[in-house]
Short mmCIF file of C-alpha atoms and ligand atoms in Angstrom, two decimals:
data_model
loop_
_atom_site.label_atom_id
_atom_site.label_comp_id
_atom_site.label_asym_id
_atom_site.label_seq_id
_atom_site.Cartn_x
_atom_site.Cartn_y
_atom_site.Cartn_z
CA UNK A 18 -8.38 -76.17 4.45
CA UNK A 19 -7.58 -74.29 7.70
CA UNK A 20 -9.75 -71.37 6.63
CA UNK A 21 -12.68 -73.63 5.93
CA UNK A 22 -12.49 -75.18 9.37
CA UNK A 23 -12.31 -71.77 11.00
CA UNK A 24 -15.31 -70.58 9.03
CA UNK A 25 -17.39 -73.62 9.79
CA UNK A 26 -17.09 -72.90 13.53
CA UNK A 27 -18.75 -69.46 13.12
CA UNK A 28 -22.40 -68.56 13.02
CA UNK A 29 -23.95 -68.94 9.56
CA UNK A 30 -24.72 -65.27 8.93
CA UNK A 31 -21.22 -64.03 9.64
CA UNK A 32 -19.79 -66.76 7.50
CA UNK A 33 -21.99 -65.82 4.59
CA UNK A 34 -21.06 -62.15 4.93
CA UNK A 35 -17.37 -62.93 5.24
CA UNK A 36 -17.39 -65.26 2.32
CA UNK A 37 -19.17 -62.67 0.25
CA UNK A 38 -16.77 -59.96 1.28
CA UNK A 39 -13.61 -62.00 0.78
CA UNK A 40 -14.55 -63.65 -2.51
CA UNK A 41 -11.44 -63.11 -4.62
CA UNK A 42 -11.80 -61.59 -8.04
CA UNK A 43 -11.10 -64.17 -10.69
CA UNK A 44 -7.77 -63.62 -12.33
CA UNK A 45 -8.41 -63.38 -16.06
CA UNK A 46 -4.93 -64.74 -16.72
CA UNK A 47 -6.16 -68.13 -15.47
CA UNK A 48 -9.04 -68.25 -17.95
CA UNK A 49 -8.70 -69.79 -21.37
CA UNK A 50 -7.92 -67.27 -24.06
CA UNK A 51 -11.24 -68.13 -25.70
CA UNK A 52 -13.09 -66.73 -22.66
CA UNK A 53 -12.64 -63.20 -23.94
CA UNK A 54 -14.22 -64.25 -27.25
CA UNK A 55 -17.43 -65.33 -25.53
CA UNK A 56 -19.58 -62.33 -26.29
CA UNK A 57 -22.99 -61.88 -24.71
CA UNK A 58 -25.93 -61.49 -27.03
CA UNK A 59 -27.52 -58.05 -27.37
CA UNK A 60 -30.34 -59.78 -29.22
CA UNK A 61 -31.12 -62.09 -26.30
CA UNK A 62 -30.50 -59.38 -23.70
CA UNK A 63 -33.40 -57.45 -25.19
CA UNK A 64 -35.79 -60.17 -23.97
CA UNK A 65 -34.75 -59.58 -20.36
CA UNK A 66 -34.81 -55.82 -20.82
CA UNK A 67 -38.34 -55.87 -22.23
CA UNK A 68 -39.56 -58.27 -19.55
CA UNK A 69 -38.51 -55.72 -16.92
CA UNK A 70 -40.56 -52.89 -18.49
CA UNK A 71 -43.99 -52.19 -17.04
CA UNK A 72 -45.44 -49.83 -19.65
CA UNK A 73 -47.04 -50.80 -22.93
CA UNK A 74 -44.43 -51.57 -25.59
CA UNK A 75 -44.92 -52.63 -29.19
CA UNK A 76 -42.33 -55.35 -29.56
CA UNK A 77 -40.52 -55.28 -32.86
CA UNK A 78 -37.35 -56.58 -31.20
CA UNK A 79 -37.24 -60.36 -30.72
CA UNK A 80 -37.74 -62.74 -33.62
CA UNK A 81 -39.93 -65.53 -32.30
CA UNK A 82 -43.45 -66.66 -33.12
CA UNK A 83 -45.71 -65.44 -30.36
CA UNK A 84 -47.89 -67.71 -28.26
CA UNK A 85 -51.07 -67.48 -30.30
CA UNK A 86 -49.16 -68.82 -33.33
CA UNK A 87 -47.85 -71.93 -31.56
CA UNK A 88 -49.92 -75.15 -31.68
CA UNK A 89 -49.69 -75.61 -27.92
CA UNK A 90 -52.81 -77.78 -27.66
CA UNK A 91 -51.41 -80.34 -30.07
CA UNK A 92 -48.06 -80.24 -28.30
CA UNK A 93 -49.71 -80.74 -24.91
CA UNK A 94 -51.78 -83.66 -26.18
CA UNK A 95 -48.77 -85.39 -27.73
CA UNK A 96 -46.62 -84.77 -24.69
CA UNK A 97 -49.34 -86.12 -22.39
CA UNK A 98 -49.82 -89.41 -24.19
CA UNK A 99 -47.41 -90.30 -26.97
CA UNK A 100 -44.31 -89.15 -25.13
CA UNK A 101 -44.97 -91.47 -22.19
CA UNK A 102 -41.93 -93.62 -21.48
CA UNK A 103 -39.77 -91.24 -23.54
CA UNK A 104 -38.15 -89.31 -20.74
CA UNK A 105 -34.81 -91.11 -20.73
CA UNK A 106 -31.62 -90.48 -22.68
CA UNK A 107 -31.76 -90.91 -26.43
CA UNK A 108 -29.40 -91.48 -29.33
CA UNK A 109 -26.92 -88.64 -29.96
CA UNK A 110 -27.85 -88.51 -33.63
CA UNK A 111 -31.56 -88.12 -32.79
CA UNK A 112 -34.61 -90.32 -32.45
CA UNK A 113 -35.15 -92.52 -35.50
CA UNK A 114 -38.80 -91.53 -35.90
CA UNK A 115 -37.94 -87.82 -35.97
CA UNK A 116 -35.12 -88.37 -38.45
CA UNK A 117 -37.59 -90.29 -40.61
CA UNK A 118 -40.13 -87.45 -40.41
CA UNK A 119 -37.47 -84.88 -41.31
CA UNK A 120 -36.56 -86.88 -44.42
CA UNK A 121 -40.24 -86.98 -45.42
CA UNK A 122 -40.75 -83.30 -44.66
CA UNK A 123 -37.77 -82.34 -46.79
CA UNK A 124 -39.00 -84.61 -49.62
CA UNK A 125 -42.39 -82.85 -49.48
CA UNK A 126 -40.51 -79.60 -50.14
CA UNK A 127 -38.67 -81.17 -53.09
CA UNK A 128 -35.42 -81.69 -51.15
CA UNK A 129 -33.93 -85.17 -51.41
CA UNK A 130 -32.11 -86.34 -48.29
CA UNK A 131 -31.57 -89.50 -46.24
CA UNK A 132 -31.09 -90.46 -42.57
CA UNK A 133 -27.32 -90.82 -43.09
CA UNK A 134 -27.15 -87.09 -43.74
CA UNK A 135 -29.09 -85.94 -40.67
CA UNK A 136 -28.22 -85.16 -37.06
CA UNK A 137 -30.93 -83.85 -34.76
CA UNK A 138 -29.71 -80.82 -32.81
CA UNK A 139 -30.83 -78.77 -29.86
CA UNK A 140 -32.10 -75.88 -31.97
CA UNK A 141 -30.31 -74.26 -34.85
CA UNK A 142 -27.78 -72.76 -32.46
CA UNK A 143 -26.31 -76.15 -31.67
CA UNK A 144 -26.04 -76.91 -35.39
CA UNK A 145 -23.98 -73.74 -35.81
CA UNK A 146 -21.85 -74.57 -32.79
CA UNK A 147 -21.14 -78.08 -34.10
CA UNK A 148 -20.38 -76.77 -37.59
CA UNK A 149 -17.82 -74.24 -36.37
CA UNK A 150 -16.42 -76.67 -33.81
CA UNK A 151 -15.67 -79.02 -36.70
CA UNK A 152 -14.23 -76.35 -38.96
CA UNK A 153 -12.42 -73.65 -37.03
CA UNK A 154 -8.92 -73.62 -35.61
CA UNK A 155 -7.80 -70.41 -33.87
CA UNK A 156 -7.14 -67.70 -36.45
CA UNK A 157 -9.05 -69.38 -39.28
CA UNK A 158 -11.03 -67.01 -41.45
CA UNK A 159 -14.82 -67.23 -41.57
CA UNK A 160 -16.65 -64.94 -43.98
CA UNK A 161 -19.85 -63.58 -42.47
CA UNK A 162 -22.57 -61.32 -43.79
CA UNK A 163 -22.68 -57.79 -42.45
CA UNK A 164 -25.17 -57.38 -40.87
CA UNK A 165 -25.70 -60.93 -39.64
CA UNK A 166 -27.13 -63.05 -36.83
CA UNK A 167 -24.44 -62.39 -34.25
CA UNK A 168 -25.39 -65.32 -32.01
CA UNK A 169 -24.41 -67.42 -35.01
CA UNK A 170 -21.01 -65.81 -35.49
CA UNK A 171 -20.58 -66.00 -31.71
CA UNK A 172 -20.16 -69.75 -32.11
CA UNK A 173 -17.35 -69.26 -34.67
CA UNK A 174 -15.72 -66.63 -32.44
CA UNK A 175 -15.84 -69.01 -29.49
CA UNK A 176 -13.49 -71.29 -31.48
CA UNK A 177 -11.34 -68.22 -32.12
CA UNK A 178 -12.22 -67.67 -35.75
CA UNK A 179 -11.25 -64.39 -37.40
CA UNK A 180 -14.45 -63.13 -38.92
CA UNK A 181 -14.33 -61.33 -42.25
CA UNK A 182 -17.37 -59.12 -42.63
CA UNK A 183 -18.79 -58.95 -46.16
CA UNK A 184 -21.35 -56.48 -47.49
CA UNK A 185 -25.01 -57.22 -48.22
CA UNK A 186 -27.41 -55.66 -50.71
CA UNK A 187 -31.00 -56.36 -51.76
CA UNK A 188 -29.84 -59.67 -53.32
CA UNK A 189 -28.19 -60.90 -50.16
CA UNK A 190 -24.47 -61.40 -49.59
CA UNK A 191 -22.44 -59.52 -52.21
CA UNK A 192 -20.52 -62.61 -53.29
CA UNK A 193 -18.63 -60.65 -55.97
CA UNK A 194 -16.91 -58.71 -53.17
CA UNK A 195 -15.47 -61.81 -51.50
CA UNK A 196 -12.29 -62.38 -53.54
CA UNK A 197 -10.94 -58.93 -52.63
CA UNK A 198 -11.81 -59.43 -48.97
CA UNK A 199 -10.03 -62.77 -48.96
CA UNK A 200 -6.99 -61.26 -50.62
CA UNK A 201 -6.84 -58.58 -47.91
CA UNK A 202 -7.25 -61.22 -45.22
CA UNK A 203 -4.18 -62.98 -46.60
CA UNK A 204 -5.37 -66.59 -46.61
CA UNK A 205 -8.37 -68.52 -47.83
CA UNK A 206 -11.31 -68.81 -45.41
CA UNK A 207 -12.36 -72.08 -43.82
CA UNK A 208 -16.02 -71.25 -44.06
CA UNK A 209 -18.61 -68.84 -45.35
CA UNK A 210 -21.52 -68.38 -42.96
CA UNK A 211 -24.67 -67.35 -44.77
CA UNK A 212 -28.38 -67.04 -44.07
CA UNK A 213 -29.53 -67.23 -47.68
CA UNK A 214 -33.30 -66.88 -47.26
CA UNK A 215 -35.03 -63.90 -45.61
CA UNK A 216 -31.82 -63.16 -43.82
CA UNK A 217 -31.72 -62.24 -40.17
CA UNK A 218 -31.61 -59.28 -39.81
CA UNK A 219 -31.99 -57.80 -43.31
CA UNK A 220 -34.84 -59.93 -44.68
CA UNK A 221 -33.04 -60.25 -48.04
CA UNK A 222 -32.64 -63.43 -50.10
CA UNK A 223 -29.46 -64.38 -51.96
CA UNK A 224 -30.00 -64.56 -55.73
CA UNK A 225 -29.47 -67.79 -57.65
CA UNK A 226 -26.48 -66.31 -59.53
CA UNK A 227 -24.77 -65.45 -56.27
CA UNK A 228 -25.44 -68.90 -54.83
CA UNK A 229 -23.79 -70.41 -57.89
CA UNK A 230 -20.82 -68.09 -57.57
CA UNK A 231 -20.49 -68.87 -53.87
CA UNK A 232 -20.40 -72.60 -54.62
CA UNK A 233 -17.60 -71.94 -57.14
CA UNK A 234 -15.61 -69.85 -54.66
CA UNK A 235 -16.02 -72.44 -51.89
CA UNK A 236 -14.61 -75.03 -54.27
CA UNK A 237 -11.70 -72.79 -55.23
CA UNK A 238 -10.88 -71.94 -51.61
CA UNK A 239 -11.49 -75.47 -50.28
CA UNK A 240 -13.96 -73.90 -47.88
CA UNK A 241 -17.33 -74.92 -46.43
CA UNK A 242 -20.63 -73.11 -46.79
CA UNK A 243 -22.49 -73.01 -43.47
CA UNK A 244 -26.03 -72.53 -44.74
CA UNK A 245 -28.26 -71.41 -41.87
CA UNK A 246 -31.89 -71.32 -42.96
CA UNK A 247 -34.49 -71.05 -40.19
CA UNK A 248 -36.91 -68.95 -42.25
CA UNK A 249 -36.81 -70.52 -45.75
CA UNK A 250 -40.12 -72.38 -45.31
CA UNK A 251 -41.85 -69.12 -44.44
CA UNK A 252 -41.96 -67.66 -47.94
CA UNK A 253 -45.16 -65.69 -48.47
CA UNK A 254 -44.33 -63.99 -51.78
CA UNK A 255 -42.23 -64.49 -54.90
CA UNK A 256 -40.54 -67.55 -56.35
CA UNK A 257 -38.40 -70.05 -54.50
CA UNK A 258 -34.67 -69.71 -55.13
CA UNK A 259 -32.96 -73.12 -55.35
CA UNK A 260 -30.88 -74.04 -52.33
CA UNK A 261 -27.14 -74.80 -52.48
CA UNK A 262 -27.73 -78.55 -52.51
CA UNK A 263 -30.29 -78.26 -55.27
CA UNK A 264 -27.75 -76.36 -57.34
CA UNK A 265 -24.99 -78.78 -56.43
CA UNK A 266 -26.53 -82.10 -55.27
CA UNK A 267 -24.52 -84.00 -52.67
CA UNK A 268 -21.87 -81.26 -52.43
CA UNK A 269 -19.88 -82.16 -49.28
CA UNK A 270 -18.92 -78.50 -48.78
CA UNK A 271 -22.46 -77.54 -47.86
CA UNK A 272 -23.40 -77.86 -44.20
CA UNK A 273 -27.09 -77.11 -43.69
CA UNK A 274 -28.34 -75.92 -40.32
CA UNK A 275 -32.09 -76.10 -39.81
CA UNK A 276 -34.55 -75.60 -36.95
CA UNK A 277 -38.21 -75.93 -36.03
CA UNK A 278 -37.92 -72.79 -33.88
CA UNK A 279 -39.61 -70.46 -36.36
CA UNK A 280 -42.04 -72.88 -38.03
CA UNK A 281 -43.17 -74.50 -34.74
CA UNK A 282 -41.74 -73.05 -31.52
CA UNK A 283 -38.32 -71.97 -30.24
CA UNK A 284 -38.91 -73.45 -26.79
CA UNK A 285 -38.93 -76.95 -28.24
CA UNK A 286 -35.22 -76.54 -28.95
CA UNK A 287 -35.38 -79.01 -31.83
CA UNK A 288 -33.46 -78.54 -35.04
CA UNK A 289 -31.25 -80.55 -37.34
CA UNK A 290 -28.13 -80.49 -39.46
CA UNK A 291 -28.02 -81.96 -42.94
CA UNK A 292 -24.51 -82.72 -44.13
CA UNK A 293 -22.29 -85.14 -45.97
CA UNK A 294 -22.29 -88.58 -44.24
CA UNK A 295 -18.53 -88.35 -43.52
CA UNK A 296 -19.01 -85.02 -41.74
CA UNK A 297 -22.20 -86.21 -40.13
CA UNK A 298 -20.27 -88.87 -38.19
CA UNK A 299 -17.98 -86.14 -36.81
CA UNK A 300 -21.00 -84.02 -35.89
CA UNK A 301 -22.50 -86.99 -34.04
CA UNK A 302 -19.19 -87.38 -32.18
CA UNK A 303 -19.25 -83.70 -31.19
CA UNK A 304 -22.77 -83.76 -29.79
CA UNK A 305 -22.55 -85.96 -26.64
CA UNK A 306 -19.95 -83.65 -25.12
CA UNK A 307 -22.42 -80.79 -25.52
CA UNK A 308 -25.74 -82.19 -24.32
CA UNK A 309 -25.71 -86.01 -24.60
CA UNK A 310 -28.82 -85.82 -26.74
CA UNK A 311 -31.59 -83.44 -27.74
CA UNK A 312 -34.60 -83.64 -25.38
CA UNK A 313 -36.30 -86.93 -26.25
CA UNK A 314 -39.87 -85.87 -25.32
CA UNK A 315 -39.51 -82.71 -27.40
CA UNK A 316 -38.29 -84.75 -30.36
CA UNK A 317 -41.37 -86.92 -29.90
CA UNK A 318 -43.63 -83.87 -29.88
CA UNK A 319 -42.18 -82.74 -33.20
CA UNK A 320 -42.10 -86.16 -34.86
CA UNK A 321 -45.70 -86.96 -33.93
CA UNK A 322 -46.87 -83.52 -35.00
CA UNK A 323 -45.20 -84.12 -38.37
CA UNK A 324 -46.52 -87.70 -38.56
CA UNK A 325 -50.05 -86.35 -38.06
CA UNK A 326 -49.48 -84.31 -41.22
CA UNK A 327 -50.09 -81.00 -39.49
CA UNK A 328 -46.94 -79.06 -40.27
CA UNK A 329 -47.77 -78.11 -43.88
CA UNK A 330 -51.14 -76.71 -42.91
CA UNK A 331 -49.62 -74.86 -39.97
CA UNK A 332 -46.93 -73.30 -42.16
CA UNK A 333 -49.53 -72.22 -44.74
CA UNK A 334 -51.43 -70.48 -41.96
CA UNK A 335 -48.27 -68.79 -40.69
CA UNK A 336 -47.42 -67.60 -44.18
CA UNK A 337 -50.77 -65.88 -44.59
CA UNK A 338 -50.41 -64.18 -41.21
CA UNK A 339 -46.84 -63.04 -41.84
CA UNK A 340 -47.73 -61.74 -45.31
CA UNK A 341 -50.46 -59.57 -43.81
CA UNK A 342 -48.14 -58.31 -41.06
CA UNK A 343 -45.29 -57.56 -43.42
CA UNK A 344 -47.63 -55.61 -45.67
CA UNK A 345 -49.00 -53.68 -42.70
CA UNK A 346 -45.48 -52.77 -41.68
CA UNK A 347 -44.14 -51.74 -45.11
CA UNK A 348 -47.26 -49.67 -45.74
CA UNK A 349 -47.13 -47.97 -42.34
CA UNK A 350 -43.41 -47.24 -42.79
CA UNK A 351 -43.95 -45.76 -46.25
CA UNK A 352 -46.80 -43.56 -45.02
CA UNK A 353 -45.04 -42.39 -41.86
CA UNK A 354 -41.50 -41.93 -43.14
CA UNK A 355 -41.51 -41.57 -46.93
CA UNK A 356 -37.94 -41.10 -48.14
CA UNK A 357 -36.52 -40.54 -44.67
CA UNK A 358 -35.89 -44.23 -44.32
CA UNK A 359 -34.83 -46.98 -46.68
CA UNK A 360 -36.51 -50.27 -45.89
CA UNK A 361 -36.06 -53.78 -47.28
CA UNK A 362 -39.20 -55.55 -48.50
CA UNK A 363 -38.80 -59.26 -47.70
CA UNK A 364 -40.66 -62.09 -49.43
CA UNK A 365 -40.77 -64.17 -46.26
CA UNK A 366 -39.43 -64.65 -42.76
CA UNK A 367 -39.73 -62.28 -39.84
CA UNK A 368 -37.64 -59.15 -40.36
CA UNK A 369 -37.08 -56.01 -42.29
CA UNK A 370 -34.13 -53.70 -42.09
CA UNK A 371 -34.17 -49.95 -42.03
CA UNK A 372 -31.45 -47.47 -42.93
CA UNK A 373 -32.10 -43.99 -41.59
CA UNK A 374 -31.67 -41.22 -44.13
CA UNK A 375 -33.06 -37.80 -45.08
CA UNK A 376 -33.95 -35.85 -41.94
CA UNK A 377 -32.93 -38.82 -39.78
CA UNK A 378 -29.55 -39.43 -41.38
CA UNK A 379 -26.72 -39.75 -38.90
CA UNK A 380 -28.96 -40.79 -35.99
CA UNK A 381 -27.32 -43.52 -33.97
CA UNK A 382 -29.91 -46.26 -33.39
CA UNK A 383 -28.28 -47.36 -30.11
CA UNK A 384 -28.59 -43.81 -28.80
CA UNK A 385 -32.16 -43.60 -30.03
CA UNK A 386 -33.15 -46.84 -28.31
CA UNK A 387 -33.91 -45.56 -24.75
CA UNK A 388 -36.13 -42.82 -26.16
CA UNK A 389 -37.96 -45.29 -28.41
CA UNK A 390 -38.51 -47.54 -25.42
CA UNK A 391 -39.92 -44.62 -23.43
CA UNK A 392 -42.32 -43.98 -26.29
CA UNK A 393 -43.38 -47.62 -26.18
CA UNK A 394 -41.64 -49.30 -29.09
CA UNK A 395 -38.71 -51.73 -29.14
CA UNK A 396 -36.39 -52.71 -32.00
CA UNK A 397 -32.83 -54.01 -32.23
CA UNK A 398 -30.16 -51.43 -33.14
CA UNK A 399 -27.98 -52.19 -36.19
CA UNK A 400 -24.61 -52.65 -34.41
CA UNK A 401 -26.04 -55.68 -32.55
CA UNK A 402 -25.80 -57.50 -35.88
CA UNK A 403 -22.14 -56.86 -36.55
CA UNK A 404 -18.81 -57.89 -35.13
CA UNK A 405 -17.28 -54.52 -35.89
CA UNK A 406 -19.97 -52.29 -34.35
CA UNK A 407 -20.89 -50.81 -37.74
CA UNK A 408 -24.49 -50.31 -39.03
CA UNK A 409 -25.03 -47.56 -36.47
CA UNK A 410 -27.69 -45.82 -38.53
CA UNK A 411 -29.76 -48.92 -39.16
CA UNK A 412 -32.15 -51.06 -37.18
CA UNK A 413 -34.05 -54.32 -37.39
CA UNK A 414 -37.81 -54.57 -37.06
CA UNK A 415 -39.62 -57.87 -36.56
CA UNK A 416 -43.06 -57.75 -38.18
CA UNK A 417 -43.97 -61.34 -37.24
CA UNK A 418 -45.02 -60.88 -33.64
CA UNK A 419 -47.55 -58.05 -33.72
CA UNK A 420 -51.01 -57.69 -35.21
CA UNK A 421 -51.45 -55.17 -38.07
CA UNK A 422 -53.06 -52.64 -35.67
CA UNK A 423 -50.17 -52.94 -33.22
CA UNK A 424 -47.72 -52.65 -36.08
CA UNK A 425 -49.27 -49.36 -37.16
CA UNK A 426 -49.19 -48.15 -33.57
CA UNK A 427 -45.54 -49.20 -33.17
CA UNK A 428 -44.47 -47.47 -36.39
CA UNK A 429 -46.19 -44.29 -35.21
CA UNK A 430 -44.35 -44.50 -31.87
CA UNK A 431 -41.06 -45.04 -33.68
CA UNK A 432 -41.81 -41.94 -35.73
CA UNK A 433 -42.48 -39.91 -32.58
CA UNK A 434 -39.19 -41.07 -31.07
CA UNK A 435 -37.24 -40.33 -34.26
CA UNK A 436 -38.80 -36.88 -34.65
CA UNK A 437 -38.10 -36.02 -31.02
CA UNK A 438 -34.52 -37.27 -31.29
CA UNK A 439 -33.94 -35.32 -34.51
CA UNK A 440 -35.44 -32.22 -32.86
CA UNK A 441 -33.22 -32.54 -29.77
CA UNK A 442 -30.22 -33.06 -32.02
CA UNK A 443 -31.01 -29.86 -33.94
CA UNK A 444 -31.26 -28.05 -30.59
CA UNK A 445 -27.76 -29.09 -29.58
CA UNK A 446 -26.10 -28.14 -32.87
C1 PLP B 23 -30.42 -66.93 -38.57
C2 PLP B 23 -30.68 -67.71 -37.34
N1 PLP B 23 -29.96 -68.80 -37.10
C3 PLP B 23 -30.15 -69.54 -36.01
C4 PLP B 23 -31.09 -69.18 -35.07
C5 PLP B 23 -31.22 -69.98 -33.82
O1 PLP B 23 -32.24 -70.90 -33.91
P1 PLP B 23 -32.67 -71.75 -32.64
O2 PLP B 23 -33.54 -70.90 -31.80
O3 PLP B 23 -33.37 -72.92 -33.24
O4 PLP B 23 -31.43 -72.16 -31.92
C6 PLP B 23 -31.87 -68.04 -35.27
C7 PLP B 23 -32.83 -67.60 -34.25
O5 PLP B 23 -33.25 -66.46 -34.19
C8 PLP B 23 -31.66 -67.29 -36.43
O6 PLP B 23 -32.36 -66.18 -36.70
#
């Protein structure tokens, strides 16, 4: 109190300087133990890094639909008229008309649901946060895919989960490996976090057999499956694989996290959870302490867009664009790299995953990154998708945001960076 009075008697500039100079460092012992578990996101940091670059860069890093693929005119029209009078607070569980549209949308995709099973969320991220908030006590085990969407596991870590990384192959999570991992961990997990369709970052899809086995294991372990599926609607090739709730209708162990971020636009921040009514009430209780409610005008934008019947057509259009872009990327990679990389070949979504091999084997993709950026191409290095820092010789490429010509250009630039890095490495041996 005395200090404050003294300061307030001094000229403003001195005060500012003094305050700045005497600001005490925060003692970490006074922070909650969970503070050290709050990890920043390398994935999100790449957006800021790229924004600060002034040269031409082919952006294979972030996974978001780019502006020309977002129906901004429709959104603007709806926001300008239909959302009038909708700028107040709304119900925690979501606006009734959006919930109704979600039920219809799911039914159109052959998925039976009902309003009692739905909570509107502020993007998929909030669905994950609510799911792990409900499930995780400090030290509880959560099985996660390796590699995985680390922002997702960041929510579990923030509730002090112990993550158990499980391997992936071309059929998604290697579910057969889980019993041994659980035995080593020493107790059964509370949850298994999976991205079953066109996984971020690998692009792979979990096979039906593995989904069935995972349902069995969840039952045996009394665990929940946190099924995070932002990309499932964006299948452009191959046959649908039935979802967990189609294989096991009404199974209360399945918590579905969904979002309109990839099918419509991430800036809307509108998603939803679909879960057993008993859990849904808990999720609704968790939400007001986080954000009171999801933005009401943005919910209106989505519900009216759906009510106008435009989403199916929009998704069909996206699928055709993403198919073309994925083909451009796999073809360019095959031509440029041959057997010196191993690439996944996804049937949908945004991403493919590359393991460096042959003349590039052993190259660390984090070390390569600055050189790639200098050559005008951005990707996300493999370790950004792990808790352990593994996957050092792998990287994620997003094919969804660039035209086929830019994709070919970006792959060429990646090749130049890899060749130069390999050359320099040879020089230092
Ligand atoms: C697998 C996965 N889950 C969740 C999210 C987050 O979705 P949202 O932007 O709707 O919060 C993303 C976004 O990239 C994602 O890839």
